[in-house]
Every structure is written in C-alpha cells, then in structure tokens.
Short mmCIF file of C-alpha atoms and ligand atoms in Angstrom, two decimals:
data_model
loop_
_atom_site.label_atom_id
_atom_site.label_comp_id
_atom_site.label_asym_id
_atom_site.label_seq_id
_atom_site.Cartn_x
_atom_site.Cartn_y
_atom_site.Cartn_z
CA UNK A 1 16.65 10.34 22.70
CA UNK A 2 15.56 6.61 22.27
CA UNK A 3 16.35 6.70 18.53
CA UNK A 4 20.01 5.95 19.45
CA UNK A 5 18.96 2.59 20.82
CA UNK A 6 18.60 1.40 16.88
CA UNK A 7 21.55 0.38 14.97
CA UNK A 8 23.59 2.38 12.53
CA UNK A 9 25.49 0.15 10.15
CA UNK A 10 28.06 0.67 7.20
CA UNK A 11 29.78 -2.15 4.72
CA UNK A 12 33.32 -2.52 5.13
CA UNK A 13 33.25 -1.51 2.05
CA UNK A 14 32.30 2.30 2.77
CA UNK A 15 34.31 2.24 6.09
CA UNK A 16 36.80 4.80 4.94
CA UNK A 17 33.71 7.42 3.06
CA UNK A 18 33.62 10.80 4.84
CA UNK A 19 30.32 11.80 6.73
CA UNK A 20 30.46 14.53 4.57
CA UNK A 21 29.71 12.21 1.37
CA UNK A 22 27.64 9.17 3.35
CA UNK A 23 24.98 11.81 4.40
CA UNK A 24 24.85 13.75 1.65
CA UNK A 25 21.82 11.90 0.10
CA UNK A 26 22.92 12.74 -3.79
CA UNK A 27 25.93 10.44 -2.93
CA UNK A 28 24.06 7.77 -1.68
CA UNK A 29 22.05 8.21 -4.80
CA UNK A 30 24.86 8.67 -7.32
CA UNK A 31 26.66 5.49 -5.75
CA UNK A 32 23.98 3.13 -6.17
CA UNK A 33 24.52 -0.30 -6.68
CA UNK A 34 23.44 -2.18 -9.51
CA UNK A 35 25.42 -4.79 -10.99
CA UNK A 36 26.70 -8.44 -9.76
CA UNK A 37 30.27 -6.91 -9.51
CA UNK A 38 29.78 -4.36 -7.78
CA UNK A 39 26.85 -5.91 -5.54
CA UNK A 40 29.38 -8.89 -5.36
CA UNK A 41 31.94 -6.22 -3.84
CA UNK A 42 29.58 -5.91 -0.54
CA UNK A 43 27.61 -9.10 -0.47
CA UNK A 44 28.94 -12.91 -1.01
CA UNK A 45 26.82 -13.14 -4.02
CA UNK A 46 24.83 -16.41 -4.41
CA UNK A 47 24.58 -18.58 -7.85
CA UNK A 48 20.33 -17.95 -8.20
CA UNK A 49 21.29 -14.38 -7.43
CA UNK A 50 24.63 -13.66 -9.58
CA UNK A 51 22.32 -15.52 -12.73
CA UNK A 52 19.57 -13.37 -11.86
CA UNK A 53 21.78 -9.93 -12.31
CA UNK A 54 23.24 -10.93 -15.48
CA UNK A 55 19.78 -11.55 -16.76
CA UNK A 56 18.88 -9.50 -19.60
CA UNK A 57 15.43 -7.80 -19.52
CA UNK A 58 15.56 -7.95 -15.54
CA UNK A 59 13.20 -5.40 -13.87
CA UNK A 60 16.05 -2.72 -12.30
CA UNK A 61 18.43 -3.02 -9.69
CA UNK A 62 19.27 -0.41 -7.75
CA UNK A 63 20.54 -0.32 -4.19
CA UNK A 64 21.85 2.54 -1.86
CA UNK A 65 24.97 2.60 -0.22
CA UNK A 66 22.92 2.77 2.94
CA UNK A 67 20.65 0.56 2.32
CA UNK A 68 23.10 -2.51 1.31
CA UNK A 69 24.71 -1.66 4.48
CA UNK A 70 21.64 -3.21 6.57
CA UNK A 71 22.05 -6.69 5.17
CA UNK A 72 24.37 -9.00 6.62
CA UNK A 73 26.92 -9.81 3.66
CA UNK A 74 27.03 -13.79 5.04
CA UNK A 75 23.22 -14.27 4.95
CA UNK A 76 21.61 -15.17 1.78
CA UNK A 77 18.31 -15.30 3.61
CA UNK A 78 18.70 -11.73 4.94
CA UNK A 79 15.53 -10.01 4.85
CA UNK A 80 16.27 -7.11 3.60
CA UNK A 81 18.72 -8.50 0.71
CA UNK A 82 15.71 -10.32 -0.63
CA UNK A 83 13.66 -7.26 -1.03
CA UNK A 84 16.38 -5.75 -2.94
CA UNK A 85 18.33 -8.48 -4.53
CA UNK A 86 17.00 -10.59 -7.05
CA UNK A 87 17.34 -13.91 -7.71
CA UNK A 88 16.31 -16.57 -10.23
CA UNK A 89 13.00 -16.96 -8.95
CA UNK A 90 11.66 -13.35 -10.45
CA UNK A 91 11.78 -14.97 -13.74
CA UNK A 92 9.29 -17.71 -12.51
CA UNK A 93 6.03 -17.54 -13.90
CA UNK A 94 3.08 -19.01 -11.55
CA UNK A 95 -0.52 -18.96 -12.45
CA UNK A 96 -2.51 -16.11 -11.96
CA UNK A 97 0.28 -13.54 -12.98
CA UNK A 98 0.12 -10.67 -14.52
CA UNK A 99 1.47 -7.60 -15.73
CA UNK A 100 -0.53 -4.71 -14.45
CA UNK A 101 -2.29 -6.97 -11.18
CA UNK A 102 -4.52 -3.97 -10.30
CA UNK A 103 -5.87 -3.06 -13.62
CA UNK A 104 -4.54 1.01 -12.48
CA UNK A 105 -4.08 1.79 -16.39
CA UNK A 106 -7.48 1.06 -17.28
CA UNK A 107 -8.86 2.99 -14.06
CA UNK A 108 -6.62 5.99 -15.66
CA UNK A 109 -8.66 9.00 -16.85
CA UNK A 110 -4.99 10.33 -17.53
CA UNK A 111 -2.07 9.16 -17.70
CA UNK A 112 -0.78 8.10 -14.30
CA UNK A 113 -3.76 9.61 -12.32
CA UNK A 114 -5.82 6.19 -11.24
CA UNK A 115 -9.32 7.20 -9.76
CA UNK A 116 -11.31 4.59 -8.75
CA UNK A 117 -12.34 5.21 -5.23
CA UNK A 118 -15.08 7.89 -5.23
CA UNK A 119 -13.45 10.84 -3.23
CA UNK A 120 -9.50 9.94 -3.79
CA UNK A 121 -6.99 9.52 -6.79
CA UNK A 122 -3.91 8.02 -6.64
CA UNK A 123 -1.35 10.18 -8.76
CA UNK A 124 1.72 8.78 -10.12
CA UNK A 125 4.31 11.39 -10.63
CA UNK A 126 7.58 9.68 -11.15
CA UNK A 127 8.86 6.35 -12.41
CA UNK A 128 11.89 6.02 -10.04
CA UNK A 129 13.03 4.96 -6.68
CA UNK A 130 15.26 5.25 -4.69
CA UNK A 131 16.03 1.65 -4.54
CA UNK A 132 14.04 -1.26 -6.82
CA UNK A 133 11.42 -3.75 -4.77
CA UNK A 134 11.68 -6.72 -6.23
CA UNK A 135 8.18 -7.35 -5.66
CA UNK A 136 6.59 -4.19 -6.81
CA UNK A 137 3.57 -3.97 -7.76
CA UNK A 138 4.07 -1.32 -10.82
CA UNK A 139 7.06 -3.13 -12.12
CA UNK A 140 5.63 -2.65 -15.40
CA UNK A 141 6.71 0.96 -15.62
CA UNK A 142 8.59 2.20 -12.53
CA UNK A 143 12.49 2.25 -13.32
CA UNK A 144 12.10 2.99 -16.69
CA UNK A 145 13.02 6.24 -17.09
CA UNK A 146 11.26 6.40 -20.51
CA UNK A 147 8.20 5.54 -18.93
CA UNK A 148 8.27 8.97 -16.26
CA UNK A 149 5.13 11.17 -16.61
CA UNK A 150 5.99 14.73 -18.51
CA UNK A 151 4.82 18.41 -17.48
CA UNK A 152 2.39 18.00 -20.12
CA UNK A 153 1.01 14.64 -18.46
CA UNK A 154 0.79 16.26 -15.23
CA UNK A 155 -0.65 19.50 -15.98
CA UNK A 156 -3.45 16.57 -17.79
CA UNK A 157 -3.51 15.13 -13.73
CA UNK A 158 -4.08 18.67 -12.76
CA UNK A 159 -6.55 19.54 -15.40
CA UNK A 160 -8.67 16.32 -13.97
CA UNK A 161 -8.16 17.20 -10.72
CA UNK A 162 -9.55 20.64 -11.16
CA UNK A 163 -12.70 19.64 -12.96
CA UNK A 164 -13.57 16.78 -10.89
CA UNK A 165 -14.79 18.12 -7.54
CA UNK A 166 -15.78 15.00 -5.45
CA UNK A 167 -11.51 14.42 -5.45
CA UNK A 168 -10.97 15.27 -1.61
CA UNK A 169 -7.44 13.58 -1.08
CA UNK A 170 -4.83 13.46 -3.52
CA UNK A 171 -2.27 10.09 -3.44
CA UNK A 172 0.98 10.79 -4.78
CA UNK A 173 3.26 7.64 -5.21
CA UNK A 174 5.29 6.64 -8.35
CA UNK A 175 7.98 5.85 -8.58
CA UNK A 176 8.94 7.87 -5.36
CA UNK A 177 7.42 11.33 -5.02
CA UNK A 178 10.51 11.74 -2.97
CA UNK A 179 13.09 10.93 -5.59
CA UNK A 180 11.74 13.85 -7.51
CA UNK A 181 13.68 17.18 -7.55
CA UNK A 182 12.17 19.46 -5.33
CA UNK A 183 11.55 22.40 -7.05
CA UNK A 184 9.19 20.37 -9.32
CA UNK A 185 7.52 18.38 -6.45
CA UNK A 186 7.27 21.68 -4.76
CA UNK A 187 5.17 22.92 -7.92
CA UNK A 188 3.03 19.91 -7.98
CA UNK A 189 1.85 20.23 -4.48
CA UNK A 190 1.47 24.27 -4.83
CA UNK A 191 -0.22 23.36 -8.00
CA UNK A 192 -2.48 20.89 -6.07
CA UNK A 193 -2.87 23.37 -3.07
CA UNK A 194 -4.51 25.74 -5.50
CA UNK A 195 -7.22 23.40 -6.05
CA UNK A 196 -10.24 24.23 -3.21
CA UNK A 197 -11.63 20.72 -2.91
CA UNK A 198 -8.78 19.02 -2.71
CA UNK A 199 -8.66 18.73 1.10
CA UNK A 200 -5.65 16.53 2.23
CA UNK A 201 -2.51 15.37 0.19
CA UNK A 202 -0.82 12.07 1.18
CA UNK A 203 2.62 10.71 -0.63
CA UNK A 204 3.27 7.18 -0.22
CA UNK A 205 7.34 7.42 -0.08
CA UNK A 206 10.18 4.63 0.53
CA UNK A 207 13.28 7.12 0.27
CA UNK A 208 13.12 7.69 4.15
CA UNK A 209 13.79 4.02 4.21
CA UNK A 210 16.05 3.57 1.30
CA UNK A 211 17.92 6.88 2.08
CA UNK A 212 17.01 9.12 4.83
CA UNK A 213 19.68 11.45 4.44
CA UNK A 214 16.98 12.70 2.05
CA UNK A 215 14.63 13.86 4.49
CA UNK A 216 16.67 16.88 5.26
CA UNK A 217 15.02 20.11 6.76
CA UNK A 218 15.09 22.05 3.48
CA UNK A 219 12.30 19.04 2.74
CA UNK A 220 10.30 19.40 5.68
CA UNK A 221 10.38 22.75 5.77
CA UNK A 222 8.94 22.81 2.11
CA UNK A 223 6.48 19.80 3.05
CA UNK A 224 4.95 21.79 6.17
CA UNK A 225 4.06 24.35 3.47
CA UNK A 226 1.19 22.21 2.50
CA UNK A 227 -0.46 20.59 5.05
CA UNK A 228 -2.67 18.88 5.92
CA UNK A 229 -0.02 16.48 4.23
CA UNK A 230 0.68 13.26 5.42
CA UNK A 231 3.17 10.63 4.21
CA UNK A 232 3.30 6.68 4.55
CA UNK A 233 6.40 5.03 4.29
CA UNK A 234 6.89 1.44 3.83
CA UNK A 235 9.38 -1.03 6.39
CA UNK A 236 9.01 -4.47 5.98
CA UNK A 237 10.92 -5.73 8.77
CA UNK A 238 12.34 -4.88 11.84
CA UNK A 239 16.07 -4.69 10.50
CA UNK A 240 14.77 -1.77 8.27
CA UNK A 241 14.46 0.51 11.55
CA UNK A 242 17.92 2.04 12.02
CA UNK A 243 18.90 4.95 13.81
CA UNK A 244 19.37 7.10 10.60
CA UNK A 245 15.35 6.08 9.64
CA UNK A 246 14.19 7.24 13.20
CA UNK A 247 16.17 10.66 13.05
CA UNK A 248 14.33 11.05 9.66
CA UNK A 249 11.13 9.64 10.91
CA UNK A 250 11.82 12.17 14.07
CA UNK A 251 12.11 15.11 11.60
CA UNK A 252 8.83 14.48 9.75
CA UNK A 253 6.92 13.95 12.58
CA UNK A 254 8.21 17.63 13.87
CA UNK A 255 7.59 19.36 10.59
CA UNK A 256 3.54 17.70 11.95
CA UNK A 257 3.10 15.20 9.35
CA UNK A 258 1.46 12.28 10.72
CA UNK A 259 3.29 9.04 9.85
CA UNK A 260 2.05 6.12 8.55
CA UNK A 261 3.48 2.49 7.49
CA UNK A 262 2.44 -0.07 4.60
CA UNK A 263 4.46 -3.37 4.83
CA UNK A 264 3.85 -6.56 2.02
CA UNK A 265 3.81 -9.74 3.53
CA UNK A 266 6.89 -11.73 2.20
CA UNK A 267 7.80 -15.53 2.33
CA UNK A 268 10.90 -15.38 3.79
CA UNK A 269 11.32 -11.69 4.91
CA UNK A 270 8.26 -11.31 6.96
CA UNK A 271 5.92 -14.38 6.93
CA UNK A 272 6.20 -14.82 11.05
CA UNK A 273 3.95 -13.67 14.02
CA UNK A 274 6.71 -12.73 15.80
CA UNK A 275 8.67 -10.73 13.36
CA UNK A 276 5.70 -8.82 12.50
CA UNK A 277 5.22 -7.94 16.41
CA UNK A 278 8.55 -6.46 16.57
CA UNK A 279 8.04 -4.19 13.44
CA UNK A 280 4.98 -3.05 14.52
CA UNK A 281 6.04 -2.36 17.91
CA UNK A 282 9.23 -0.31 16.64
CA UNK A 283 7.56 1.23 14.19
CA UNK A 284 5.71 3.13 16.78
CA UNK A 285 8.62 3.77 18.69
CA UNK A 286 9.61 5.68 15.67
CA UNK A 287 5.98 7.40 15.66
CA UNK A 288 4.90 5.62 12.44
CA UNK A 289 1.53 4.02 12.86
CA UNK A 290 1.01 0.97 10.72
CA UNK A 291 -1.23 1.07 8.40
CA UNK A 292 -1.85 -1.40 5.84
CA UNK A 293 -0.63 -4.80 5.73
CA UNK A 294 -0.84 -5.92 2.10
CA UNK A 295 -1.18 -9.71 0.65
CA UNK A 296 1.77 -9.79 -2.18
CA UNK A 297 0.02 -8.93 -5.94
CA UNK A 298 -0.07 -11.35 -8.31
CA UNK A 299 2.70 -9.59 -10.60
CA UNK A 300 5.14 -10.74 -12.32
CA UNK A 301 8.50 -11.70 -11.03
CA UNK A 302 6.77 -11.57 -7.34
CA UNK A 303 5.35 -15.48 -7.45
CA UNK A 304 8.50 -16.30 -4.82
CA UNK A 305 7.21 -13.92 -2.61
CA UNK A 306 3.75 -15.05 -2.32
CA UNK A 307 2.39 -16.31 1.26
CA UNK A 308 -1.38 -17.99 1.86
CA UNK A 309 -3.66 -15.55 2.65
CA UNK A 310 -3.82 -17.57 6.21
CA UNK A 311 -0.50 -16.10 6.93
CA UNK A 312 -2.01 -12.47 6.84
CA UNK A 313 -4.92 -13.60 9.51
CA UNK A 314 -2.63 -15.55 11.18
CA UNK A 315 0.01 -12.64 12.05
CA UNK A 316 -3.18 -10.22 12.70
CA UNK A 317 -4.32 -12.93 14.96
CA UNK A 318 -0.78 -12.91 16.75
CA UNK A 319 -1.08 -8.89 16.79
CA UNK A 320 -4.71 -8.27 18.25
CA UNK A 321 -5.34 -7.63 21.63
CA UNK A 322 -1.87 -8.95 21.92
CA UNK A 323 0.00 -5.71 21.43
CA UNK A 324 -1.24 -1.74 21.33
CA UNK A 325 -4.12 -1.02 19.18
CA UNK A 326 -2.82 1.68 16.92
CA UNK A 327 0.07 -1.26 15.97
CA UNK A 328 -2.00 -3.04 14.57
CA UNK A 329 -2.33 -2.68 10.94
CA UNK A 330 -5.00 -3.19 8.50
CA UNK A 331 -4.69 -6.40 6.58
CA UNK A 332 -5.62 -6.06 2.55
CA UNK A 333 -5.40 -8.13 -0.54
CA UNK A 334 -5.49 -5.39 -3.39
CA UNK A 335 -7.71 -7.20 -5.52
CA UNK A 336 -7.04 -8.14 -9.80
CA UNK A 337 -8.97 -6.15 -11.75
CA UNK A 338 -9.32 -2.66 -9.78
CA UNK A 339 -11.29 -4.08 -7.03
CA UNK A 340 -9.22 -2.16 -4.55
CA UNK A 341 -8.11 -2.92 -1.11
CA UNK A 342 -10.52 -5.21 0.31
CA UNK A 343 -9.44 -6.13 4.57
CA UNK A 344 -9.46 -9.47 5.76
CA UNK A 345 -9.44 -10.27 9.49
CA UNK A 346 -10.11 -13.36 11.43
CA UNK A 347 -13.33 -13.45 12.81
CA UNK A 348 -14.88 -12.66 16.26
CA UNK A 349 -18.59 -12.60 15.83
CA UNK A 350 -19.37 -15.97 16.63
CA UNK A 351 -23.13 -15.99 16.64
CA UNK A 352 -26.09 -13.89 17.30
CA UNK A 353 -29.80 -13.94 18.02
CA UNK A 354 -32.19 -10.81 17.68
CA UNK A 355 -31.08 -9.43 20.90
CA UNK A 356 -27.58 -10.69 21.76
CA UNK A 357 -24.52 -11.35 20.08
CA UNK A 358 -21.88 -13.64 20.45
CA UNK A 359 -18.26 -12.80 20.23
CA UNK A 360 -14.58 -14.37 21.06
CA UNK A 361 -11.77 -12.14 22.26
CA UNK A 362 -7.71 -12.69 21.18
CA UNK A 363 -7.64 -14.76 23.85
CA UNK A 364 -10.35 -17.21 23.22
CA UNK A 365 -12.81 -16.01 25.80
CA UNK A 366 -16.36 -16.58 24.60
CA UNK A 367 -18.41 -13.58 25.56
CA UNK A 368 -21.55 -11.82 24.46
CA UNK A 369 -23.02 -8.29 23.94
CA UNK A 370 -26.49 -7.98 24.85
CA UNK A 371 -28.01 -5.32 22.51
CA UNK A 372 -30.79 -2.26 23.05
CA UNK A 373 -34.30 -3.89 22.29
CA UNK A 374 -35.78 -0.05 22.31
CA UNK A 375 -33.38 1.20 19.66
CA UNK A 376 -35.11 3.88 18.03
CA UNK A 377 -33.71 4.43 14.56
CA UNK A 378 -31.42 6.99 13.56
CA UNK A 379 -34.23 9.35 11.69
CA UNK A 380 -32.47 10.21 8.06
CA UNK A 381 -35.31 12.83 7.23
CA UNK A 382 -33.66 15.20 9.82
CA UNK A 383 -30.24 14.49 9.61
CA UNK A 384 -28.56 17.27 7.40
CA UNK A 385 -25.61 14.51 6.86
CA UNK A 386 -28.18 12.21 5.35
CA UNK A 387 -29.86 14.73 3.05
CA UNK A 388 -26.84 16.15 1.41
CA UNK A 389 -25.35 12.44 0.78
CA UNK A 390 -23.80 12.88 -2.75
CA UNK A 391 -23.37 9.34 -4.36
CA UNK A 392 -21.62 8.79 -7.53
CA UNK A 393 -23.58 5.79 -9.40
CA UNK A 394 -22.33 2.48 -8.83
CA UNK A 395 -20.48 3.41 -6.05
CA UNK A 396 -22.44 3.32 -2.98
CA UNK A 397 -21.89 -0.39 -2.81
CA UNK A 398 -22.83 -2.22 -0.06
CA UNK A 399 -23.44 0.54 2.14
CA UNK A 400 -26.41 2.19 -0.33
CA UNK A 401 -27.73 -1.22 0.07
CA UNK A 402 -28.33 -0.83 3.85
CA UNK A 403 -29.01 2.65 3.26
CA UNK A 404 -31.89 2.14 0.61
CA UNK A 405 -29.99 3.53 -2.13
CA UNK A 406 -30.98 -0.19 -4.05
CA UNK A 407 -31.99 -2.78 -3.39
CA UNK A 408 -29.61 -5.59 -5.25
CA UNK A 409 -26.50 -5.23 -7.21
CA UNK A 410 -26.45 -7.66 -10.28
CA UNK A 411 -23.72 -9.11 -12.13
CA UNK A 412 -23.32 -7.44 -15.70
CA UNK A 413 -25.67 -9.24 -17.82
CA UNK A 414 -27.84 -11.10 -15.00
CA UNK A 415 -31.49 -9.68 -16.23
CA UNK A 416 -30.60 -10.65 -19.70
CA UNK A 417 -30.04 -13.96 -18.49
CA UNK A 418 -33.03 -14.52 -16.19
CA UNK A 419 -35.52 -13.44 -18.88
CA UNK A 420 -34.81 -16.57 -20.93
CA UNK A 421 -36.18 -16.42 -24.33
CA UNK A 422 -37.51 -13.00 -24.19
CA UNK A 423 -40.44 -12.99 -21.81
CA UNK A 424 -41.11 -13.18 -18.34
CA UNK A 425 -43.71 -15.50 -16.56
CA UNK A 426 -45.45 -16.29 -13.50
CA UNK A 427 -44.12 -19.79 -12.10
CA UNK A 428 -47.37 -21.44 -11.68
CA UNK A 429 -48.15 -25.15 -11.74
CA UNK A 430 -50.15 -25.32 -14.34
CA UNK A 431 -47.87 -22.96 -16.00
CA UNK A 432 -46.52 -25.74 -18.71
CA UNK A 433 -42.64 -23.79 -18.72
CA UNK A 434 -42.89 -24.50 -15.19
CA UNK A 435 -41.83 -28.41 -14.44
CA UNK A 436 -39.98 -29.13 -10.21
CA UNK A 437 -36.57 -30.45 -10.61
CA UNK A 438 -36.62 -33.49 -8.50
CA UNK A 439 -33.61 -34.55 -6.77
CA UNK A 440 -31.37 -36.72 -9.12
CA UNK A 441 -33.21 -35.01 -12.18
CA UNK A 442 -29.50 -33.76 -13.39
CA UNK A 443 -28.52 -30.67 -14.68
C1 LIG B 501 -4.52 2.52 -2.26
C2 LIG B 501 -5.19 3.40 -3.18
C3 LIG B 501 -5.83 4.56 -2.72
C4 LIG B 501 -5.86 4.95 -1.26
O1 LIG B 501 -6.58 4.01 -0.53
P1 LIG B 501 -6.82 4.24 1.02
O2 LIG B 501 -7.51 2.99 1.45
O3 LIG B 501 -7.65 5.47 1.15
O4 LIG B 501 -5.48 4.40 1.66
C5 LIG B 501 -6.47 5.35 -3.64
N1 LIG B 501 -6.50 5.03 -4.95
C6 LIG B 501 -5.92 3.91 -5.41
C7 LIG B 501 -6.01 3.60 -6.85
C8 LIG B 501 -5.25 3.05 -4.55
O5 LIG B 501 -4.65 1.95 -5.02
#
C-alpha cells in the first residue's frame, strides 16, 4: 500500500516505549506533554518559547507523544512545533483582536449550539483536544475543562435541534468530538439520528492528526452506524502526513466516510505556494479532499500567525489549474461578527459585453466565452423547486435579490436616515430644500 511511502517517526525520547503502549491511544493521551521541562526533555527549548510556558494565564499546552515526535527537536522554525508550541508572541496584542472573533456566543440559541447559516448548526460538544492550536479560534473556552458543555446543555442542543426543522446538517466540533468517550458521543449521534430532518452529520476532528491510534475500528465501526456522516480533519502542512495518519485516514475512508481537510494559513508554517502544493497533493493521496483554506481569525494570542490576505490568493493562484481540481481548496476569511465564511479567489472574469465574456486561465491565456443570445429563461412558475422555496427572513441574501425575493438590502437604520427631518420630498428645482452641490461646494 502507498501509505508506507510516508514517514513514521518517534523522539529518542520514546525509543525504548513498547508498541503495546505507543499505539494504545489512552497512552498517548495520558503522556501528554505540557510543561517547559518536560517539552524541554524532547525539544531544545528556545528563550521566547521556555518564557512563554512558564507564563501564567497561558491558553493550554498539550502535546502527544506522537505528535512531538514529528518536529525536528533542532528546528525552532519547525512547522509543526509552532502550531503546538507557544512562544512569546501569543501574548502580543495587535489591533483588531478579540476574544470571541466570530461572535459564535451571541449566534447561540443554546449553549454551544451556534446557528447562523439557515439549514446547518454548528454544535460544540466538548472543550478538549487532543493537542492545543495555538492559534485557535475558540481559545476562549476550549481547554478549560470547566468550560465543557453538560448532559443538561446538550439535551438543550437536542431540544433545539428537534424543534427547529429547517436544521438539515448537524456540525459537531468542540473541543474534539473525538476526544469524547465513546459511549457518550455514541449517544449524541443516536440521539441526533432520531431526529427526521436532520439529514447528514459532519464532525470537524484533529485527533486523527494529533493521535491516530484513536481511530481504531471499534470507532469506525460505531461511526458507520450513522451515516451519512462525514468528518473533516485539519493538516496544516505536509510534515503532518505520516504513515500512522494515512492508516487512520485509510480506515475512515473504508468504514465510507468521505474525508475532508481544513488547513489555516500560518506565517511561518504554511505561508508558501509550494508547501501548500505538496499538502494538497498528499492529502489526496491519503483520500482527504481539501476543503477549506481559512485566513487566520483575529483572536487573541494568534496576531504572530497572521498572513495578508494576498497570501491566500496568491497560494490559490499557485494551486489552480496547476494541480488536480478536487486539491484545490476553498479559500475563506471567517468574518468578525458572525458573518461566516465568505471565499476569496483571484479573479478570472476579465470583462464582458452583452453577449461575450472575457476570461484569463492559470496560465495567463486571455480567452472568451461567447454566450446564447436566445436564452429562454428558466420559467419559475413551473418549476416545483421554485414554488416550494422556503426562505427564512433575512436570509436569502444576495441570491433572493436575483431571485426577486427584494429588491435592496439596507443597512440597519438607512430609511431613518434618508427621511431627514421627518418627511419625504420630491427633488425638484424649484423645490427650495433642493439646492446642486457644485464641485468645491465642501461637505
Ligand atoms: C463553518 C460553520 C458551518 C459550516 O459551514 P460550511 O460552509 O457548510 O462548511 C456551520 N455553522 C457555523 C457556525 C460555522 O462556523
């Protein structure tokens, strides 16, 4: 099997551990790393770094066994160590920061169920990981084992869930869905199954990555239970893709859950055309199709991290047309307040005229697409889909504009601020409210 072409790699320091204990994932758990001296017994610690984990108040550290073993102990710009290490730049602040970057507890009906796409919810079921980010994005509660969501809290989820029918696909990140014992994560998906509308669930898991001794088949045999389930992981960079992650990788692709990757672009661990190209291109060696590309969040302790959002269109430039289609990932800045995942790409639609348009390929050919002139219009009025459209106010966006659904969508307060003083008038010249601004009038 290809698999065996990626690496498998141990510290010195775990030379002598019996197979027995190094794939038996609740050692790898139980001998996490999380302090300078014992990080500092793998790794030649650095000064930013050694401050950093004698820093009180530091979002957790926690590493795996396996996980420290991909880094190369001599590097301090390893990739991988500085997803997982911290240094002094996580206490940085930079403007912009913040503490919850997506707004997700204000867009929670309940606790730790965010709904603010119309036919999805993200559901957050657990506070902890198998190993700590150091960019994450829910730093604010994940690793605090005070903060983890109760059976009462998620039988509140489930209560949502149940009476809010338009929910077709349920999210379940954390935390790590995966870190959770399974007899309870078996519950919550039965629990979920139970509910008729809900049509696929998808967990969002790094513990294949962090500590794929995890996905055993007692899991996957459980997981196939519930399909149609499917389950993105999230690989940063090529040294991530050992020969342990592809065996797991191998196994949940058997058990028929499709595979799917999210990577955050990093200064200094990903930032590159090229290393981007390799991930993407081993990633679907491992059958993992990339999915999302996401521009770091402006949260705290991740300011170090952040790239230009030029970066993003430059490596989907370099991706393109230049490699396999399906490698290609969406790229997405998850936007402050709860506006979501919005995709950025460079642009090919050069021009266009009322018959032709204008586009550029990847490689800078300049062609066009002459379009129909006899296009006869998709008829709505007989199209079943387009009769039973159900639209949830305020969220048929852009699309209910071209659709006819409206006809504008205002900023909050814009009528009360175009009827000035109370009334509304008809600009006329002799109108005496009505005066033309001439150029250099001011104002
Ligand atoms: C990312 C996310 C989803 C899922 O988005 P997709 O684009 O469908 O993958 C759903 N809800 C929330 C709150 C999210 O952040």
């Amino acid at each position: 099997m290809t698999e065996h072409t990626f690496p498998s790699r141990r510290a010195s320091l775990y030379k002598d551990i019996p197979a027995k204990q190094w794939d038996d994932w609740h050692w790898q758990l139980s001998h996490r790393l999380n302090s300078a001296e014992d990080i500092g017994k793998v790794l030649h610690l650095t000064d930013s770094e050694f401050r950093a984990l004698n820093t009180h108040d530091l979002f957790r550290v926690d590493i795996t066994p396996y996980f420290v073993s991909l880094i190369d102990p001599d590097d301090p710009q390893d990739p991988i160590r500085k997803q997982v290490i911290p240094t002094a730049g996580e206490i940085v602040p930079f403007t912009g920061m913040m503490v919850d970057s997506l707004s997700e507890d204000r867009h929670s009906p309940v606790p730790g169920l965010v709904h603010r796409y119309p036919d999805r919810v993200l559901m957050l079921v657990t506070t902890q990981c198998a190993s700590y980010c150091r960019y994450c994005t829910r730093s604010r509660i994940v690793g605090d084992p005070t903060e983890t969501f109760s059976r009462a809290e998620f039988e509140m989820q489930l209560e949502y869930l149940r009476r809010t029918p338009q929910v077709r696909d349920v999210l379940l990140s954390g935390g790590d869905p995966l870190t959770m014992a399974q007899s309870l994560l078996e519950e919550l998906l039965t629990k979920l199954r139970e509910i008729p509308h809900i049509e696929i669930i998808r967990i969002g898991s790094r513990v294949p990555v962090f500590m794929p001794q995890r996905v055993t088949s007692e899991l996957t045999d459980m997981l196939q239970r519930f399909h149609p389930l499917w389950l993105n992981i999230h690989v940063n960079h090529p040294n991530e893709i050992s020969a342990e992650l592809a065996e797991a990788t191998d196994k949940l692709s058997r058990a028929g859950i499709p595979l799917g990757n999210q990577s955050v672009l990093l200064a200094g661990v990903n930032d590159c055309p090229h290393i981007m190209r390799k991930l993407v291109q081993d990633l679907v060696r491992i059958r993992v199709r990339p999915y999302y590309l996401y521009q770091c969040d402006l949260v705290e302790g991740a300011g170090h991290f952040r790239t230009p959002v030029a970066k993003g269109l430059q490596i989907i430039e370099a991706l393109r047309g230049h490699t396999s289609g399906f490698a290609v990932p969406t790229y997405c800045v998850d936007a402050p307040e709860g506006g979501g995942k919005i995709p950025i790409m460079p642009t090919y639609l050069i021009s266009s005229s009322d018959h032709k348009i204008v586009l550029r390929n990847y490689e800078g050919f300049i062609t066009t697409y002459e379009e129909p002139q006899d296009y006869k219009p998709h008829d709505a009025t007989t199209c079943k889909y387009c009769q039973n459209k159900r639209l949830e106010p305020g969220q048929s966006g852009i699309s209910g504009l071209l659709d006819g659904d409206a006809l504008t969508i205002k900023p909050e307060g814009f009528d009360q601020l175009h009827i000035r003083g109370g009334e509304t008038h008809r600009l006329r010249s002799d109108d005496s409210k009505w005066k033309p601004l001439g150029i250099g009038d001011g104002k």
